[in-house]
C-alpha cells in the first residue's frame, strides 16, 4: 500500500518547534517510503482561524524545505461533507443535542466516584445530562450534538476497536473502557456543524491517508476516530504518535505558551538544518 500522510495545522497562531518536528517527521517518513506528504488546513473554528496565520504556515513549511501537492485541502471548504456525515450518524439515532454550559457540566461532576476518570481527550468527561432528555428534542443547525458512545458500541455489536499504533503494535479499545474514559464526545460544536473529531476522520479518509503522524497529545483521541471510522464504514490508517517537543522548563509547547515561533528562529539566523539538530532529527536523505 502506498504511504500517504499529512500535516494538519490549525491557522490559529504561529507554528512553533513542536509543529516543525511533526511536519518534518511526517514529510521524512513519506519520503523514505516513496510516499506522499499532504498538507491540510484545519480551519473549522472560524472565530480563531486567520488568513495571515495560514499564509505564515505555508511560508514556515517552505522555509523548512518541505513541499506538498496543491491544492491544499481546507476544512472550511468541506462543511457540506461534514453535514452529510453528521446526518448519517443522526439517522442512526446516535446523536443527541446538548444544552449544557461548562458550568452545568462542572456542577454535575461535583461528586466524582473514586477511581473513575474525570477527564478525557476533550476535557471533563460529559456526565450524560442531556442523554436522558426526550428523544424528540429539537435539533437545529446551531446545536451542540454529542455521540452516544454506549449506543454506538451497541450498533457495532460491542466489538472492541482494534488499530495499529507504531511501536506498540495493535491497540485494543474495549467499549466499557471507552465509555468510562472518553464519554459522549461532541461531534458538532455550537454553530459549527462539525468538530475536530468528525472533520479529521472524514478528511483522512477523503485524502486516502494510510499513516497518521501526529503528537502524542492526540493519542487519546484516536479511539474516538476509530469508532467514527467503524460507524461510517471508513478505513482506519496506522497511527504514529510522536514524542512531544518540550521547552527548557519541560512544559509542552503550545500556541498559548510563550514558546518561540518558528519564524523567530528564522529571524535569529537559525537554519533548518540546525533546527533538525536541535530536535535530534536525522537529515531527510539519511535512513530513518
Ligand atoms: N489540527 C490539529 C492540531 O493542530 C492536528 C490534527 C491531527 O493531526 O489529527 O493540533
Ligand atoms: Zn448537555
XYZ file of C-alpha atoms and ligand atoms in Angstrom:
299
model
C 0.000 0.000 0.000
C 1.316 3.489 -0.751
C 2.274 5.574 2.193
C 0.224 8.764 2.386
C 0.486 11.050 5.367
C -0.352 14.629 6.251
C 0.424 17.574 8.466
C -2.790 19.237 9.612
C -2.184 22.517 11.432
C -4.872 24.937 12.571
C -4.198 28.524 11.423
C -4.924 29.968 14.849
C -1.408 31.040 15.799
C 2.227 30.709 14.789
C 3.855 27.330 14.226
C 6.465 26.507 16.827
C 9.194 23.916 17.229
C 6.741 21.105 18.002
C 4.878 21.747 14.752
C 8.147 21.785 12.822
C 9.046 18.416 14.321
C 5.667 16.940 13.420
C 5.710 18.264 9.868
C 9.310 17.229 9.163
C 8.789 13.779 10.659
C 5.704 13.156 8.514
C 7.490 14.534 5.476
C 10.636 12.415 6.068
C 8.613 9.257 6.618
C 6.747 9.815 3.356
C 9.995 10.451 1.535
C 11.651 7.342 2.991
C 8.719 5.225 1.763
C 8.427 6.944 -1.620
C 5.016 8.049 -0.439
C 3.147 11.328 -0.336
C 3.149 14.128 2.217
C -0.013 16.236 2.227
C -0.880 19.440 3.964
C -4.345 20.163 5.334
C -5.516 23.404 6.871
C -7.797 22.722 9.847
C -9.761 25.940 9.919
C -13.229 24.921 11.120
C -13.000 27.301 14.047
C -13.889 30.447 12.132
C -13.649 32.578 15.256
C -9.966 31.757 15.715
C -8.625 30.962 12.221
C -6.899 33.839 10.398
C -5.712 34.044 6.768
C -2.477 35.626 7.999
C -1.686 32.544 10.086
C -2.436 30.311 7.116
C -0.028 32.318 4.946
C 2.585 32.035 7.692
C 2.162 28.244 7.762
C 2.998 27.988 4.059
C 5.969 30.261 4.497
C 7.355 28.402 7.519
C 6.954 24.980 5.920
C 8.624 26.088 2.707
C 11.463 27.510 4.754
C 11.858 24.093 6.390
C 12.330 22.677 2.901
C 9.028 20.811 2.769
C 6.818 20.536 -0.276
C 3.366 19.097 -0.873
C 0.871 18.718 -3.683
C -1.606 21.528 -4.260
C -4.408 22.462 -3.979
C -4.271 22.076 -0.229
C -7.374 20.751 1.484
C -9.015 23.329 3.731
C -11.651 22.239 6.189
C -13.702 25.368 5.632
C -14.354 24.058 2.093
C -15.636 20.750 3.401
C -18.616 21.789 5.507
C -21.193 20.021 3.251
C -19.314 16.717 3.625
C -19.307 17.118 7.412
C -23.024 17.944 7.430
C -23.814 14.845 5.366
C -21.861 12.553 7.716
C -23.477 14.159 10.742
C -26.908 13.494 9.213
C -25.973 9.855 8.696
C -24.977 9.448 12.329
C -28.110 11.336 13.386
C -30.229 8.967 11.298
C -28.556 6.033 13.051
C -30.014 7.501 16.259
C -26.611 8.000 17.830
C -26.598 11.776 18.375
C -28.393 13.990 20.836
C -28.442 17.764 21.312
C -26.703 19.059 24.424
C -27.646 22.354 26.040
C -25.276 22.149 28.999
C -22.976 25.033 29.779
C -19.474 24.446 31.095
C -20.866 25.350 34.489
C -23.666 22.726 34.226
C -21.106 20.063 33.376
C -18.839 21.050 36.254
C -21.814 21.031 38.660
C -22.971 17.586 37.500
C -19.448 16.282 38.045
C -19.055 17.666 41.537
C -19.152 14.305 43.259
C -16.873 12.088 41.153
C -16.599 8.441 42.105
C -13.264 7.289 43.321
C -11.114 5.570 40.707
C -13.299 6.738 37.826
C -11.509 9.070 35.400
C -12.894 12.597 35.248
C -11.117 13.886 32.138
C -10.995 12.575 28.587
C -9.442 13.818 25.328
C -11.669 16.918 25.211
C -11.581 17.837 28.894
C -14.143 16.855 31.563
C -15.939 13.623 30.691
C -19.523 14.567 29.955
C -21.846 13.309 32.712
C -24.625 12.478 30.225
C -27.193 15.002 31.476
C -28.887 15.627 28.110
C -28.796 11.993 27.009
C -31.859 11.358 29.135
C -33.977 14.069 27.570
C -36.921 13.068 25.373
C -35.725 11.698 22.022
C -37.819 14.206 20.065
C -35.619 17.068 21.297
C -35.281 19.586 18.521
C -32.039 19.734 16.627
C -31.056 22.956 14.906
C -28.026 23.870 12.884
C -26.710 25.695 15.917
C -26.993 22.714 18.265
C -24.180 21.031 20.046
C -24.537 17.341 19.178
C -22.999 14.570 21.230
C -22.315 10.985 20.245
C -23.957 8.418 22.499
C -20.906 6.179 22.854
C -22.675 3.290 24.570
C -25.340 3.191 21.853
C -22.660 3.413 19.158
C -20.997 0.273 20.531
C -24.373 -1.449 20.636
C -24.800 -0.698 16.927
C -21.334 -2.167 16.371
C -22.286 -5.322 18.329
C -19.882 -4.424 21.154
C -16.876 -5.401 19.053
C -13.704 -3.831 20.545
C -11.855 -1.328 18.382
C -8.504 -2.517 17.067
C -5.975 -0.283 15.359
C -2.280 -0.218 14.827
C -0.059 2.136 16.782
C 3.572 2.373 15.675
C 5.879 0.993 18.336
C 3.015 -0.549 20.289
C 1.518 -2.947 17.781
C -2.235 -3.438 17.775
C -4.167 -1.395 20.318
C -7.465 -2.805 21.505
C -10.076 -0.475 22.993
C -12.996 -2.159 24.705
C -16.415 -0.492 24.727
C -16.500 -0.330 28.510
C -13.121 1.451 28.689
C -14.144 3.985 26.132
C -17.469 4.730 27.792
C -15.547 5.407 31.016
C -12.508 7.249 29.695
C -13.958 9.225 26.794
C -17.686 9.676 27.330
C -20.156 11.207 24.898
C -17.884 13.424 22.798
C -19.127 16.459 20.899
C -19.391 15.780 17.145
C -20.967 19.120 16.251
C -19.792 22.169 18.107
C -22.110 25.107 18.569
C -22.735 26.947 15.283
C -20.106 24.848 13.561
C -21.890 21.729 12.308
C -18.765 19.689 12.934
C -15.924 19.134 15.376
C -12.246 18.290 15.266
C -13.022 14.564 15.616
C -15.591 14.351 12.838
C -13.644 16.518 10.390
C -10.335 14.775 10.890
C -11.847 11.348 10.291
C -13.663 12.397 7.125
C -10.641 14.268 5.774
C -8.162 11.484 6.465
C -10.467 9.145 4.520
C -11.008 11.656 1.708
C -7.261 12.224 1.334
C -6.505 8.487 1.405
C -4.233 8.822 4.443
C -2.536 5.472 5.171
C -0.488 6.731 8.125
C -1.345 9.477 10.566
C 1.760 11.093 12.077
C 0.952 13.465 14.945
C 1.841 14.367 18.507
C 1.295 12.037 21.453
C -1.181 14.556 22.886
C -3.700 13.324 20.317
C -3.276 9.623 21.159
C -6.280 9.664 23.499
C -8.453 10.989 20.660
C -7.574 8.071 18.398
C -10.199 5.625 19.767
C -12.833 8.286 19.007
C -11.548 8.476 15.450
C -11.517 4.704 15.029
C -15.054 4.470 16.402
C -16.235 7.052 13.858
C -14.449 5.172 11.071
C -16.336 1.990 12.057
C -19.677 3.787 12.173
C -19.143 5.454 8.799
C -17.529 2.447 7.088
C -14.220 4.249 6.552
C -10.743 2.677 6.566
C -8.511 3.024 9.634
C -4.997 4.362 8.994
C -1.953 3.303 11.032
C -1.201 5.802 13.801
C 2.240 7.121 14.718
C 2.082 9.340 17.774
C 5.415 11.021 18.213
C 7.074 12.436 21.315
C 6.167 15.971 22.280
C 8.834 18.616 21.996
C 9.358 20.303 25.342
C 10.889 23.617 26.168
C 13.597 24.043 28.825
C 11.010 24.103 31.596
C 9.823 20.659 30.473
C 6.459 22.067 29.592
C 4.785 21.029 26.395
C 4.966 23.711 23.772
C 1.585 25.010 22.772
C 0.496 28.065 20.889
C -0.734 29.767 24.004
C 2.594 29.252 25.763
C 5.373 31.694 25.345
C 7.100 29.275 23.025
C 9.184 30.788 20.328
C 7.502 30.844 16.973
C 9.364 29.151 14.133
C 9.646 32.493 12.386
C 11.612 33.769 15.393
C 14.268 31.083 14.986
C 14.459 32.015 11.368
C 14.795 35.728 12.173
C 17.578 34.800 14.598
C 19.507 33.225 11.740
C 18.992 29.575 12.735
C 18.995 27.304 9.680
C 16.527 24.457 9.111
C 19.434 22.068 9.401
C 20.391 23.489 12.811
C 16.759 23.143 13.785
C 16.889 19.447 12.875
C 19.954 19.156 15.089
C 18.117 20.785 17.999
C 15.278 18.335 17.502
C 17.581 15.284 17.220
C 16.277 14.598 13.764
C 18.306 12.915 11.062
C 18.506 14.572 7.698
C 15.806 13.526 5.252
C 18.211 11.665 2.981
C 19.593 9.613 5.889
C 17.739 6.362 6.534
C 15.266 6.573 9.388
N -5.282 20.347 13.773
C -4.713 19.599 14.861
C -3.722 20.467 15.618
O -3.259 21.463 15.100
C -3.986 18.340 14.406
C -4.922 17.280 13.982
C -4.327 15.911 13.701
O -3.133 15.811 13.331
O -5.068 14.946 13.794
O -3.422 20.151 16.748
Zn -25.969 18.538 27.997
